[in-house]
Amino acid sequence: GESVGLHLPTLSVQEGDNSIINCAYSNSASDYFIWYKQESGKGPQFIIDIRSNMDKRQGQRVTVLLNKTVKHLSLQIAATQPGDSAVYFCAVAATYNAGNMLTFGGGTRLMVKP
Amino acid sequence: KAGVTQTPRYLIKTRGQQVTLSCSPISGHRSVSWYQQTPGQGLQFLFEYFSETQRNKGNFPGRFSGRQFSNSRSEMNVSTLELGDSALYLCASSTPGQGKDEQFFGPGTRLTVL
């Protein structure tokens, strides 16, 4: 089955610095990857996604990198702000699973120091 | 456009009881997925419904069940509650599609089993 892991449970960064959150997945058939942000008391909020035919995708202040060779993806947040403090989850899915079943990583807590 | 709504937001039950949680997806969304979130196991997929049919099922015992109505609203039921069922239950909806679709999460229902 699919398993998703995270390298660091907690990441502390200075406001204004760039943040990098990593995620490893196990199933080479995974072809859809998403990053979610979850703030206290709220459900996960979609940040950015990437499909397996790409290796990089950029959004507003965020970039997702996908390395299918080593089954690794990362989320880069530029100029990290206090409002970025939250738990970040990666999630993966595979087209052999019809529908929208996601397998989530354990989460990384990002703490932004002012 | 209103987001995903879940009711109730908080619930306290005792062991052996049963509980029903409700989820109203974003208007126009036909896929509804349920996830269980606990500190120990993280976010785990329960099941997904699409057009009133269960399309995917996670690895949970039969005490966990769900259904979807013709208006896409979904309910999940947990019978014979156990202490370990205490968790945040999240519902996510997405637009109909053949591939993987962006899922929008509700705020969750916090279930406490005493």
mmCIF file with all atom_site columns, N, CA, C and O in Angstrom, chain A residues 60-112:
data_model
loop_
_atom_site.group_PDB
_atom_site.id
_atom_site.type_symbol
_atom_site.label_atom_id
_atom_site.label_alt_id
_atom_site.label_comp_id
_atom_site.label_asym_id
_atom_site.label_entity_id
_atom_site.label_seq_id
_atom_site.pdbx_PDB_ins_code
_atom_site.Cartn_x
_atom_site.Cartn_y
_atom_site.Cartn_z
_atom_site.occupancy
_atom_site.B_iso_or_equiv
_atom_site.pdbx_formal_charge
_atom_site.auth_seq_id
_atom_site.auth_comp_id
_atom_site.auth_asym_id
_atom_site.auth_atom_id
_atom_site.pdbx_PDB_model_num
ATOM 1   N N  . GLN A 1 60  ? 1.630   31.499 -5.618  1.00 0.00 ? 60  GLN A N  1
ATOM 2   C CA . GLN A 1 60  ? 1.987   32.749 -4.975  1.00 0.00 ? 60  GLN A CA 1
ATOM 3   C C  . GLN A 1 60  ? 2.835   32.456 -3.742  1.00 0.00 ? 60  GLN A C  1
ATOM 4   O O  . GLN A 1 60  ? 2.359   31.906 -2.769  1.00 0.00 ? 60  GLN A O  1
ATOM 5   N N  . ARG A 1 61  ? 4.091   32.791 -3.787  1.00 0.00 ? 61  ARG A N  1
ATOM 6   C CA . ARG A 1 61  ? 5.088   32.565 -2.726  1.00 0.00 ? 61  ARG A CA 1
ATOM 7   C C  . ARG A 1 61  ? 5.376   31.087 -2.448  1.00 0.00 ? 61  ARG A C  1
ATOM 8   O O  . ARG A 1 61  ? 6.143   30.754 -1.565  1.00 0.00 ? 61  ARG A O  1
ATOM 9   N N  . VAL A 1 62  ? 4.740   30.190 -3.139  1.00 0.00 ? 62  VAL A N  1
ATOM 10  C CA . VAL A 1 62  ? 4.993   28.762 -2.921  1.00 0.00 ? 62  VAL A CA 1
ATOM 11  C C  . VAL A 1 62  ? 5.427   28.092 -4.208  1.00 0.00 ? 62  VAL A C  1
ATOM 12  O O  . VAL A 1 62  ? 4.997   28.461 -5.301  1.00 0.00 ? 62  VAL A O  1
ATOM 13  N N  . THR A 1 63  ? 6.287   27.094 -4.034  1.00 0.00 ? 63  THR A N  1
ATOM 14  C CA . THR A 1 63  ? 6.761   26.283 -5.154  1.00 0.00 ? 63  THR A CA 1
ATOM 15  C C  . THR A 1 63  ? 6.767   24.833 -4.700  1.00 0.00 ? 63  THR A C  1
ATOM 16  O O  . THR A 1 63  ? 7.221   24.532 -3.586  1.00 0.00 ? 63  THR A O  1
ATOM 17  N N  . VAL A 1 64  ? 6.264   23.950 -5.525  1.00 0.00 ? 64  VAL A N  1
ATOM 18  C CA . VAL A 1 64  ? 6.335   22.522 -5.231  1.00 0.00 ? 64  VAL A CA 1
ATOM 19  C C  . VAL A 1 64  ? 7.286   21.893 -6.240  1.00 0.00 ? 64  VAL A C  1
ATOM 20  O O  . VAL A 1 64  ? 7.213   22.166 -7.438  1.00 0.00 ? 64  VAL A O  1
ATOM 21  N N  . LEU A 1 65  ? 8.183   21.086 -5.722  1.00 0.00 ? 65  LEU A N  1
ATOM 22  C CA . LEU A 1 65  ? 9.124   20.356 -6.552  1.00 0.00 ? 65  LEU A CA 1
ATOM 23  C C  . LEU A 1 65  ? 8.853   18.871 -6.409  1.00 0.00 ? 65  LEU A C  1
ATOM 24  O O  . LEU A 1 65  ? 8.650   18.379 -5.293  1.00 0.00 ? 65  LEU A O  1
ATOM 25  N N  . LEU A 1 66  ? 8.868   18.173 -7.513  1.00 0.00 ? 66  LEU A N  1
ATOM 26  C CA . LEU A 1 66  ? 8.602   16.745 -7.514  1.00 0.00 ? 66  LEU A CA 1
ATOM 27  C C  . LEU A 1 66  ? 9.770   16.012 -8.140  1.00 0.00 ? 66  LEU A C  1
ATOM 28  O O  . LEU A 1 66  ? 10.170  16.320 -9.270  1.00 0.00 ? 66  LEU A O  1
ATOM 29  N N  . ASN A 1 67  ? 10.327  15.065 -7.430  1.00 0.00 ? 67  ASN A N  1
ATOM 30  C CA . ASN A 1 67  ? 11.399  14.217 -7.957  1.00 0.00 ? 67  ASN A CA 1
ATOM 31  C C  . ASN A 1 67  ? 10.891  12.783 -7.950  1.00 0.00 ? 67  ASN A C  1
ATOM 32  O O  . ASN A 1 67  ? 10.909  12.107 -6.917  1.00 0.00 ? 67  ASN A O  1
ATOM 33  N N  . LYS A 1 68  ? 10.420  12.333 -9.100  1.00 0.00 ? 68  LYS A N  1
ATOM 34  C CA . LYS A 1 68  ? 9.826   11.002 -9.182  1.00 0.00 ? 68  LYS A CA 1
ATOM 35  C C  . LYS A 1 68  ? 10.878  9.909  -9.066  1.00 0.00 ? 68  LYS A C  1
ATOM 36  O O  . LYS A 1 68  ? 10.580  8.793  -8.674  1.00 0.00 ? 68  LYS A O  1
ATOM 37  N N  . THR A 1 69  ? 12.100  10.227 -9.417  1.00 0.00 ? 69  THR A N  1
ATOM 38  C CA . THR A 1 69  ? 13.162  9.223  -9.367  1.00 0.00 ? 69  THR A CA 1
ATOM 39  C C  . THR A 1 69  ? 13.376  8.727  -7.940  1.00 0.00 ? 69  THR A C  1
ATOM 40  O O  . THR A 1 69  ? 13.535  7.528  -7.701  1.00 0.00 ? 69  THR A O  1
ATOM 41  N N  . VAL A 1 70  ? 13.385  9.666  -7.009  1.00 0.00 ? 70  VAL A N  1
ATOM 42  C CA . VAL A 1 70  ? 13.596  9.294  -5.610  1.00 0.00 ? 70  VAL A CA 1
ATOM 43  C C  . VAL A 1 70  ? 12.314  9.372  -4.802  1.00 0.00 ? 70  VAL A C  1
ATOM 44  O O  . VAL A 1 70  ? 12.337  9.239  -3.571  1.00 0.00 ? 70  VAL A O  1
ATOM 45  N N  . LYS A 1 71  ? 11.200  9.598  -5.476  1.00 0.00 ? 71  LYS A N  1
ATOM 46  C CA . LYS A 1 71  ? 9.888   9.643  -4.832  1.00 0.00 ? 71  LYS A CA 1
ATOM 47  C C  . LYS A 1 71  ? 9.876   10.657 -3.684  1.00 0.00 ? 71  LYS A C  1
ATOM 48  O O  . LYS A 1 71  ? 9.621   10.322 -2.509  1.00 0.00 ? 71  LYS A O  1
ATOM 49  N N  . HIS A 1 72  ? 10.134  11.879 -4.055  1.00 0.00 ? 72  HIS A N  1
ATOM 50  C CA . HIS A 1 72  ? 10.258  12.938 -3.063  1.00 0.00 ? 72  HIS A CA 1
ATOM 51  C C  . HIS A 1 72  ? 9.619   14.210 -3.598  1.00 0.00 ? 72  HIS A C  1
ATOM 52  O O  . HIS A 1 72  ? 9.744   14.538 -4.785  1.00 0.00 ? 72  HIS A O  1
ATOM 53  N N  . LEU A 1 73  ? 8.905   14.905 -2.723  1.00 0.00 ? 73  LEU A N  1
ATOM 54  C CA . LEU A 1 73  ? 8.419   16.221 -3.108  1.00 0.00 ? 73  LEU A CA 1
ATOM 55  C C  . LEU A 1 73  ? 8.672   17.213 -1.982  1.00 0.00 ? 73  LEU A C  1
ATOM 56  O O  . LEU A 1 73  ? 8.823   16.799 -0.814  1.00 0.00 ? 73  LEU A O  1
ATOM 57  N N  . SER A 1 74  ? 8.742   18.458 -2.344  1.00 0.00 ? 74  SER A N  1
ATOM 58  C CA . SER A 1 74  ? 9.000   19.491 -1.356  1.00 0.00 ? 74  SER A CA 1
ATOM 59  C C  . SER A 1 74  ? 8.128   20.700 -1.618  1.00 0.00 ? 74  SER A C  1
ATOM 60  O O  . SER A 1 74  ? 7.675   20.936 -2.744  1.00 0.00 ? 74  SER A O  1
ATOM 61  N N  . LEU A 1 75  ? 7.894   21.426 -0.557  1.00 0.00 ? 75  LEU A N  1
ATOM 62  C CA . LEU A 1 75  ? 7.143   22.677 -0.620  1.00 0.00 ? 75  LEU A CA 1
ATOM 63  C C  . LEU A 1 75  ? 8.081   23.786 -0.176  1.00 0.00 ? 75  LEU A C  1
ATOM 64  O O  . LEU A 1 75  ? 8.642   23.706 0.920   1.00 0.00 ? 75  LEU A O  1
ATOM 65  N N  . GLN A 1 76  ? 8.247   24.755 -1.017  1.00 0.00 ? 76  GLN A N  1
ATOM 66  C CA . GLN A 1 76  ? 9.080   25.897 -0.678  1.00 0.00 ? 76  GLN A CA 1
ATOM 67  C C  . GLN A 1 76  ? 8.183   27.118 -0.499  1.00 0.00 ? 76  GLN A C  1
ATOM 68  O O  . GLN A 1 76  ? 7.360   27.406 -1.365  1.00 0.00 ? 76  GLN A O  1
ATOM 69  N N  . ILE A 1 77  ? 8.358   27.786 0.617   1.00 0.00 ? 77  ILE A N  1
ATOM 70  C CA . ILE A 1 77  ? 7.604   29.004 0.894   1.00 0.00 ? 77  ILE A CA 1
ATOM 71  C C  . ILE A 1 77  ? 8.597   30.155 0.936   1.00 0.00 ? 77  ILE A C  1
ATOM 72  O O  . ILE A 1 77  ? 9.543   30.137 1.737   1.00 0.00 ? 77  ILE A O  1
ATOM 73  N N  . ALA A 1 78  ? 8.408   31.115 0.078   1.00 0.00 ? 78  ALA A N  1
ATOM 74  C CA . ALA A 1 78  ? 9.316   32.262 0.027   1.00 0.00 ? 78  ALA A CA 1
ATOM 75  C C  . ALA A 1 78  ? 8.873   33.331 1.021   1.00 0.00 ? 78  ALA A C  1
ATOM 76  O O  . ALA A 1 78  ? 7.675   33.526 1.257   1.00 0.00 ? 78  ALA A O  1
ATOM 77  N N  . ALA A 1 79  ? 9.881   34.000 1.593   1.00 0.00 ? 79  ALA A N  1
ATOM 78  C CA . ALA A 1 79  ? 9.609   35.123 2.503   1.00 0.00 ? 79  ALA A CA 1
ATOM 79  C C  . ALA A 1 79  ? 8.538   34.746 3.519   1.00 0.00 ? 79  ALA A C  1
ATOM 80  O O  . ALA A 1 79  ? 7.470   35.357 3.589   1.00 0.00 ? 79  ALA A O  1
ATOM 81  N N  . THR A 1 80  ? 8.824   33.741 4.314   1.00 0.00 ? 80  THR A N  1
ATOM 82  C CA . THR A 1 80  ? 7.857   33.193 5.261   1.00 0.00 ? 80  THR A CA 1
ATOM 83  C C  . THR A 1 80  ? 7.333   34.266 6.213   1.00 0.00 ? 80  THR A C  1
ATOM 84  O O  . THR A 1 80  ? 8.094   35.080 6.737   1.00 0.00 ? 80  THR A O  1
ATOM 85  N N  . GLN A 1 81  ? 6.027   34.240 6.427   1.00 0.00 ? 81  GLN A N  1
ATOM 86  C CA . GLN A 1 81  ? 5.353   35.228 7.261   1.00 0.00 ? 81  GLN A CA 1
ATOM 87  C C  . GLN A 1 81  ? 4.729   34.559 8.481   1.00 0.00 ? 81  GLN A C  1
ATOM 88  O O  . GLN A 1 81  ? 4.470   33.346 8.466   1.00 0.00 ? 81  GLN A O  1
ATOM 89  N N  . PRO A 1 82  ? 4.463   35.310 9.528   1.00 0.00 ? 82  PRO A N  1
ATOM 90  C CA . PRO A 1 82  ? 3.831   34.710 10.712  1.00 0.00 ? 82  PRO A CA 1
ATOM 91  C C  . PRO A 1 82  ? 2.540   33.976 10.386  1.00 0.00 ? 82  PRO A C  1
ATOM 92  O O  . PRO A 1 82  ? 2.225   32.947 10.996  1.00 0.00 ? 82  PRO A O  1
ATOM 93  N N  . GLY A 1 83  ? 1.802   34.454 9.401   1.00 0.00 ? 83  GLY A N  1
ATOM 94  C CA . GLY A 1 83  ? 0.560   33.796 9.002   1.00 0.00 ? 83  GLY A CA 1
ATOM 95  C C  . GLY A 1 83  ? 0.777   32.446 8.353   1.00 0.00 ? 83  GLY A C  1
ATOM 96  O O  . GLY A 1 83  ? -0.185  31.704 8.147   1.00 0.00 ? 83  GLY A O  1
ATOM 97  N N  . ASP A 1 84  ? 2.005   32.123 8.039   1.00 0.00 ? 84  ASP A N  1
ATOM 98  C CA . ASP A 1 84  ? 2.313   30.809 7.466   1.00 0.00 ? 84  ASP A CA 1
ATOM 99  C C  . ASP A 1 84  ? 2.452   29.743 8.545   1.00 0.00 ? 84  ASP A C  1
ATOM 100 O O  . ASP A 1 84  ? 2.552   28.555 8.231   1.00 0.00 ? 84  ASP A O  1
ATOM 101 N N  . SER A 1 85  ? 2.476   30.155 9.792   1.00 0.00 ? 85  SER A N  1
ATOM 102 C CA . SER A 1 85  ? 2.590   29.198 10.888  1.00 0.00 ? 85  SER A CA 1
ATOM 103 C C  . SER A 1 85  ? 1.378   28.279 10.891  1.00 0.00 ? 85  SER A C  1
ATOM 104 O O  . SER A 1 85  ? 0.231   28.728 10.972  1.00 0.00 ? 85  SER A O  1
ATOM 105 N N  . ALA A 1 86  ? 1.647   26.994 10.778  1.00 0.00 ? 86  ALA A N  1
ATOM 106 C CA . ALA A 1 86  ? 0.570   25.997 10.665  1.00 0.00 ? 86  ALA A CA 1
ATOM 107 C C  . ALA A 1 86  ? 1.220   24.628 10.541  1.00 0.00 ? 86  ALA A C  1
ATOM 108 O O  . ALA A 1 86  ? 2.446   24.503 10.556  1.00 0.00 ? 86  ALA A O  1
ATOM 109 N N  . VAL A 1 87  ? 0.385   23.607 10.408  1.00 0.00 ? 87  VAL A N  1
ATOM 110 C CA . VAL A 1 87  ? 0.881   22.264 10.083  1.00 0.00 ? 87  VAL A CA 1
ATOM 111 C C  . VAL A 1 87  ? 0.663   22.041 8.595   1.00 0.00 ? 87  VAL A C  1
ATOM 112 O O  . VAL A 1 87  ? -0.410  22.331 8.063   1.00 0.00 ? 87  VAL A O  1
ATOM 113 N N  . TYR A 1 88  ? 1.685   21.553 7.931   1.00 0.00 ? 88  TYR A N  1
ATOM 114 C CA . TYR A 1 88  ? 1.641   21.316 6.498   1.00 0.00 ? 88  TYR A CA 1
ATOM 115 C C  . TYR A 1 88  ? 1.666   19.817 6.225   1.00 0.00 ? 88  TYR A C  1
ATOM 116 O O  . TYR A 1 88  ? 2.481   19.079 6.791   1.00 0.00 ? 88  TYR A O  1
ATOM 117 N N  . PHE A 1 89  ? 0.749   19.396 5.371   1.00 0.00 ? 89  PHE A N  1
ATOM 118 C CA . PHE A 1 89  ? 0.646   17.993 4.999   1.00 0.00 ? 89  PHE A CA 1
ATOM 119 C C  . PHE A 1 89  ? 0.871   17.828 3.501   1.00 0.00 ? 89  PHE A C  1
ATOM 120 O O  . PHE A 1 89  ? 0.352   18.616 2.713   1.00 0.00 ? 89  PHE A O  1
ATOM 121 N N  . CYS A 1 90  ? 1.603   16.789 3.137   1.00 0.00 ? 90  CYS A N  1
ATOM 122 C CA . CYS A 1 90  ? 1.584   16.383 1.746   1.00 0.00 ? 90  CYS A CA 1
ATOM 123 C C  . CYS A 1 90  ? 0.585   15.247 1.626   1.00 0.00 ? 90  CYS A C  1
ATOM 124 O O  . CYS A 1 90  ? 0.323   14.524 2.595   1.00 0.00 ? 90  CYS A O  1
ATOM 125 N N  . ALA A 1 91  ? 0.011   15.112 0.464   1.00 0.00 ? 91  ALA A N  1
ATOM 126 C CA . ALA A 1 91  ? -0.932  14.029 0.195   1.00 0.00 ? 91  ALA A CA 1
ATOM 127 C C  . ALA A 1 91  ? -0.686  13.540 -1.212  1.00 0.00 ? 91  ALA A C  1
ATOM 128 O O  . ALA A 1 91  ? -0.312  14.315 -2.099  1.00 0.00 ? 91  ALA A O  1
ATOM 129 N N  . VAL A 1 92  ? -0.889  12.251 -1.405  1.00 0.00 ? 92  VAL A N  1
ATOM 130 C CA . VAL A 1 92  ? -0.658  11.679 -2.729  1.00 0.00 ? 92  VAL A CA 1
ATOM 131 C C  . VAL A 1 92  ? -1.850  10.835 -3.141  1.00 0.00 ? 92  VAL A C  1
ATOM 132 O O  . VAL A 1 92  ? -2.601  10.334 -2.303  1.00 0.00 ? 92  VAL A O  1
ATOM 133 N N  . ALA A 1 93  ? -1.996  10.671 -4.449  1.00 0.00 ? 93  ALA A N  1
ATOM 134 C CA . ALA A 1 93  ? -3.054  9.826  -4.992  1.00 0.00 ? 93  ALA A CA 1
ATOM 135 C C  . ALA A 1 93  ? -2.513  9.154  -6.247  1.00 0.00 ? 93  ALA A C  1
ATOM 136 O O  . ALA A 1 93  ? -1.517  9.592  -6.833  1.00 0.00 ? 93  ALA A O  1
ATOM 137 N N  . ALA A 1 94  ? -3.171  8.083  -6.636  1.00 0.00 ? 94  ALA A N  1
ATOM 138 C CA . ALA A 1 94  ? -2.752  7.334  -7.817  1.00 0.00 ? 94  ALA A CA 1
ATOM 139 C C  . ALA A 1 94  ? -3.955  7.048  -8.691  1.00 0.00 ? 94  ALA A C  1
ATOM 140 O O  . ALA A 1 94  ? -5.037  6.763  -8.179  1.00 0.00 ? 94  ALA A O  1
ATOM 141 N N  . THR A 1 95  ? -3.762  7.133  -9.989  1.00 0.00 ? 95  THR A N  1
ATOM 142 C CA . THR A 1 95  ? -4.899  6.969  -10.891 1.00 0.00 ? 95  THR A CA 1
ATOM 143 C C  . THR A 1 95  ? -5.449  5.550  -10.887 1.00 0.00 ? 95  THR A C  1
ATOM 144 O O  . THR A 1 95  ? -6.575  5.331  -11.312 1.00 0.00 ? 95  THR A O  1
ATOM 145 N N  . TYR A 1 96  ? -4.669  4.580  -10.367 1.00 0.00 ? 96  TYR A N  1
ATOM 146 C CA . TYR A 1 96  ? -5.245  3.237  -10.322 1.00 0.00 ? 96  TYR A CA 1
ATOM 147 C C  . TYR A 1 96  ? -6.336  3.158  -9.280  1.00 0.00 ? 96  TYR A C  1
ATOM 148 O O  . TYR A 1 96  ? -7.134  2.233  -9.249  1.00 0.00 ? 96  TYR A O  1
ATOM 149 N N  . ASN A 1 97  ? -6.375  4.148  -8.395  1.00 0.00 ? 97  ASN A N  1
ATOM 150 C CA . ASN A 1 97  ? -7.493  4.289  -7.467  1.00 0.00 ? 97  ASN A CA 1
ATOM 151 C C  . ASN A 1 97  ? -8.486  5.267  -8.074  1.00 0.00 ? 97  ASN A C  1
ATOM 152 O O  . ASN A 1 97  ? -8.238  6.459  -8.114  1.00 0.00 ? 97  ASN A O  1
ATOM 153 N N  . ALA A 1 98  ? -9.585  4.766  -8.557  1.00 0.00 ? 98  ALA A N  1
ATOM 154 C CA . ALA A 1 98  ? -10.599 5.655  -9.092  1.00 0.00 ? 98  ALA A CA 1
ATOM 155 C C  . ALA A 1 98  ? -11.074 6.590  -7.997  1.00 0.00 ? 98  ALA A C  1
ATOM 156 O O  . ALA A 1 98  ? -11.159 6.217  -6.838  1.00 0.00 ? 98  ALA A O  1
ATOM 157 N N  . GLY A 1 99  ? -11.371 7.790  -8.361  1.00 0.00 ? 99  GLY A N  1
ATOM 158 C CA . GLY A 1 99  ? -11.886 8.730  -7.384  1.00 0.00 ? 99  GLY A CA 1
ATOM 159 C C  . GLY A 1 99  ? -10.800 9.536  -6.722  1.00 0.00 ? 99  GLY A C  1
ATOM 160 O O  . GLY A 1 99  ? -9.713  9.724  -7.267  1.00 0.00 ? 99  GLY A O  1
ATOM 161 N N  . ASN A 1 100 ? -11.082 9.987  -5.524  1.00 0.00 ? 100 ASN A N  1
ATOM 162 C CA . ASN A 1 100 ? -10.252 10.996 -4.874  1.00 0.00 ? 100 ASN A CA 1
ATOM 163 C C  . ASN A 1 100 ? -9.653  10.538 -3.552  1.00 0.00 ? 100 ASN A C  1
ATOM 164 O O  . ASN A 1 100 ? -9.512  11.325 -2.637  1.00 0.00 ? 100 ASN A O  1
ATOM 165 N N  . MET A 1 101 ? -9.280  9.302  -3.424  1.00 0.00 ? 101 MET A N  1
ATOM 166 C CA . MET A 1 101 ? -8.675  8.845  -2.189  1.00 0.00 ? 101 MET A CA 1
ATOM 167 C C  . MET A 1 101 ? -7.264  9.390  -2.068  1.00 0.00 ? 101 MET A C  1
ATOM 168 O O  . MET A 1 101 ? -6.426  9.197  -2.945  1.00 0.00 ? 101 MET A O  1
ATOM 169 N N  . LEU A 1 102 ? -7.019  10.092 -0.969  1.00 0.00 ? 102 LEU A N  1
ATOM 170 C CA . LEU A 1 102 ? -5.710  10.674 -0.718  1.00 0.00 ? 102 LEU A CA 1
ATOM 171 C C  . LEU A 1 102 ? -5.034  9.958  0.440   1.00 0.00 ? 102 LEU A C  1
ATOM 172 O O  . LEU A 1 102 ? -5.689  9.581  1.414   1.00 0.00 ? 102 LEU A O  1
ATOM 173 N N  . THR A 1 103 ? -3.732  9.790  0.330   1.00 0.00 ? 103 THR A N  1
ATOM 174 C CA . THR A 1 103 ? -2.913  9.288  1.434   1.00 0.00 ? 103 THR A CA 1
ATOM 175 C C  . THR A 1 103 ? -2.076  10.444 1.931   1.00 0.00 ? 103 THR A C  1
ATOM 176 O O  . THR A 1 103 ? -1.312  11.038 1.169   1.00 0.00 ? 103 THR A O  1
ATOM 177 N N  . PHE A 1 104 ? -2.217  10.755 3.218   1.00 0.00 ? 104 PHE A N  1
ATOM 178 C CA . PHE A 1 104 ? -1.562  11.927 3.794   1.00 0.00 ? 104 PHE A CA 1
ATOM 179 C C  . PHE A 1 104 ? -0.283  11.543 4.519   1.00 0.00 ? 104 PHE A C  1
ATOM 180 O O  . PHE A 1 104 ? -0.182  10.472 5.130   1.00 0.00 ? 104 PHE A O  1
ATOM 181 N N  . GLY A 1 105 ? 0.663   12.446 4.491   1.00 0.00 ? 105 GLY A N  1
ATOM 182 C CA . GLY A 1 105 ? 1.844   12.347 5.328   1.00 0.00 ? 105 GLY A CA 1
ATOM 183 C C  . GLY A 1 105 ? 1.500   12.750 6.754   1.00 0.00 ? 105 GLY A C  1
ATOM 184 O O  . GLY A 1 105 ? 0.398   13.224 7.040   1.00 0.00 ? 105 GLY A O  1
ATOM 185 N N  . GLY A 1 106 ? 2.456   12.581 7.659   1.00 0.00 ? 106 GLY A N  1
ATOM 186 C CA . GLY A 1 106 ? 2.219   12.835 9.073   1.00 0.00 ? 106 GLY A CA 1
ATOM 187 C C  . GLY A 1 106 ? 2.129   14.292 9.453   1.00 0.00 ? 106 GLY A C  1
ATOM 188 O O  . GLY A 1 106 ? 1.639   14.623 10.536  1.00 0.00 ? 106 GLY A O  1
ATOM 189 N N  . GLY A 1 107 ? 2.602   15.184 8.595   1.00 0.00 ? 107 GLY A N  1
ATOM 190 C CA . GLY A 1 107 ? 2.508   16.612 8.886   1.00 0.00 ? 107 GLY A CA 1
ATOM 191 C C  . GLY A 1 107 ? 3.795   17.185 9.427   1.00 0.00 ? 107 GLY A C  1
ATOM 192 O O  . GLY A 1 107 ? 4.542   16.515 10.153  1.00 0.00 ? 107 GLY A O  1
ATOM 193 N N  . THR A 1 108 ? 4.089   18.422 9.061   1.00 0.00 ? 108 THR A N  1
ATOM 194 C CA . THR A 1 108 ? 5.211   19.186 9.599   1.00 0.00 ? 108 THR A CA 1
ATOM 195 C C  . THR A 1 108 ? 4.667   20.480 10.166  1.00 0.00 ? 108 THR A C  1
ATOM 196 O O  . THR A 1 108 ? 3.924   21.191 9.484   1.00 0.00 ? 108 THR A O  1
ATOM 197 N N  . ARG A 1 109 ? 5.040   20.770 11.413  1.00 0.00 ? 109 ARG A N  1
ATOM 198 C CA . ARG A 1 109 ? 4.605   22.030 12.011  1.00 0.00 ? 109 ARG A CA 1
ATOM 199 C C  . ARG A 1 109 ? 5.623   23.105 11.673  1.00 0.00 ? 109 ARG A C  1
ATOM 200 O O  . ARG A 1 109 ? 6.815   22.970 11.970  1.00 0.00 ? 109 ARG A O  1
ATOM 201 N N  . LEU A 1 110 ? 5.159   24.144 11.038  1.00 0.00 ? 110 LEU A N  1
ATOM 202 C CA . LEU A 1 110 ? 6.014   25.278 10.703  1.00 0.00 ? 110 LEU A CA 1
ATOM 203 C C  . LEU A 1 110 ? 5.775   26.391 11.716  1.00 0.00 ? 110 LEU A C  1
ATOM 204 O O  . LEU A 1 110 ? 4.646   26.841 11.895  1.00 0.00 ? 110 LEU A O  1
ATOM 205 N N  . MET A 1 111 ? 6.855   26.816 12.363  1.00 0.00 ? 111 MET A N  1
ATOM 206 C CA . MET A 1 111 ? 6.774   27.912 13.324  1.00 0.00 ? 111 MET A CA 1
ATOM 207 C C  . MET A 1 111 ? 7.603   29.069 12.796  1.00 0.00 ? 111 MET A C  1
ATOM 208 O O  . MET A 1 111 ? 8.795   28.899 12.499  1.00 0.00 ? 111 MET A O  1
ATOM 209 N N  . VAL A 1 112 ? 6.982   30.212 12.698  1.00 0.00 ? 112 VAL A N  1
ATOM 210 C CA . VAL A 1 112 ? 7.667   31.387 12.165  1.00 0.00 ? 112 VAL A CA 1
ATOM 211 C C  . VAL A 1 112 ? 7.962   32.352 13.311  1.00 0.00 ? 112 VAL A C  1
ATOM 212 O O  . VAL A 1 112 ? 7.050   32.826 13.996  1.00 0.00 ? 112 VAL A O  1
#
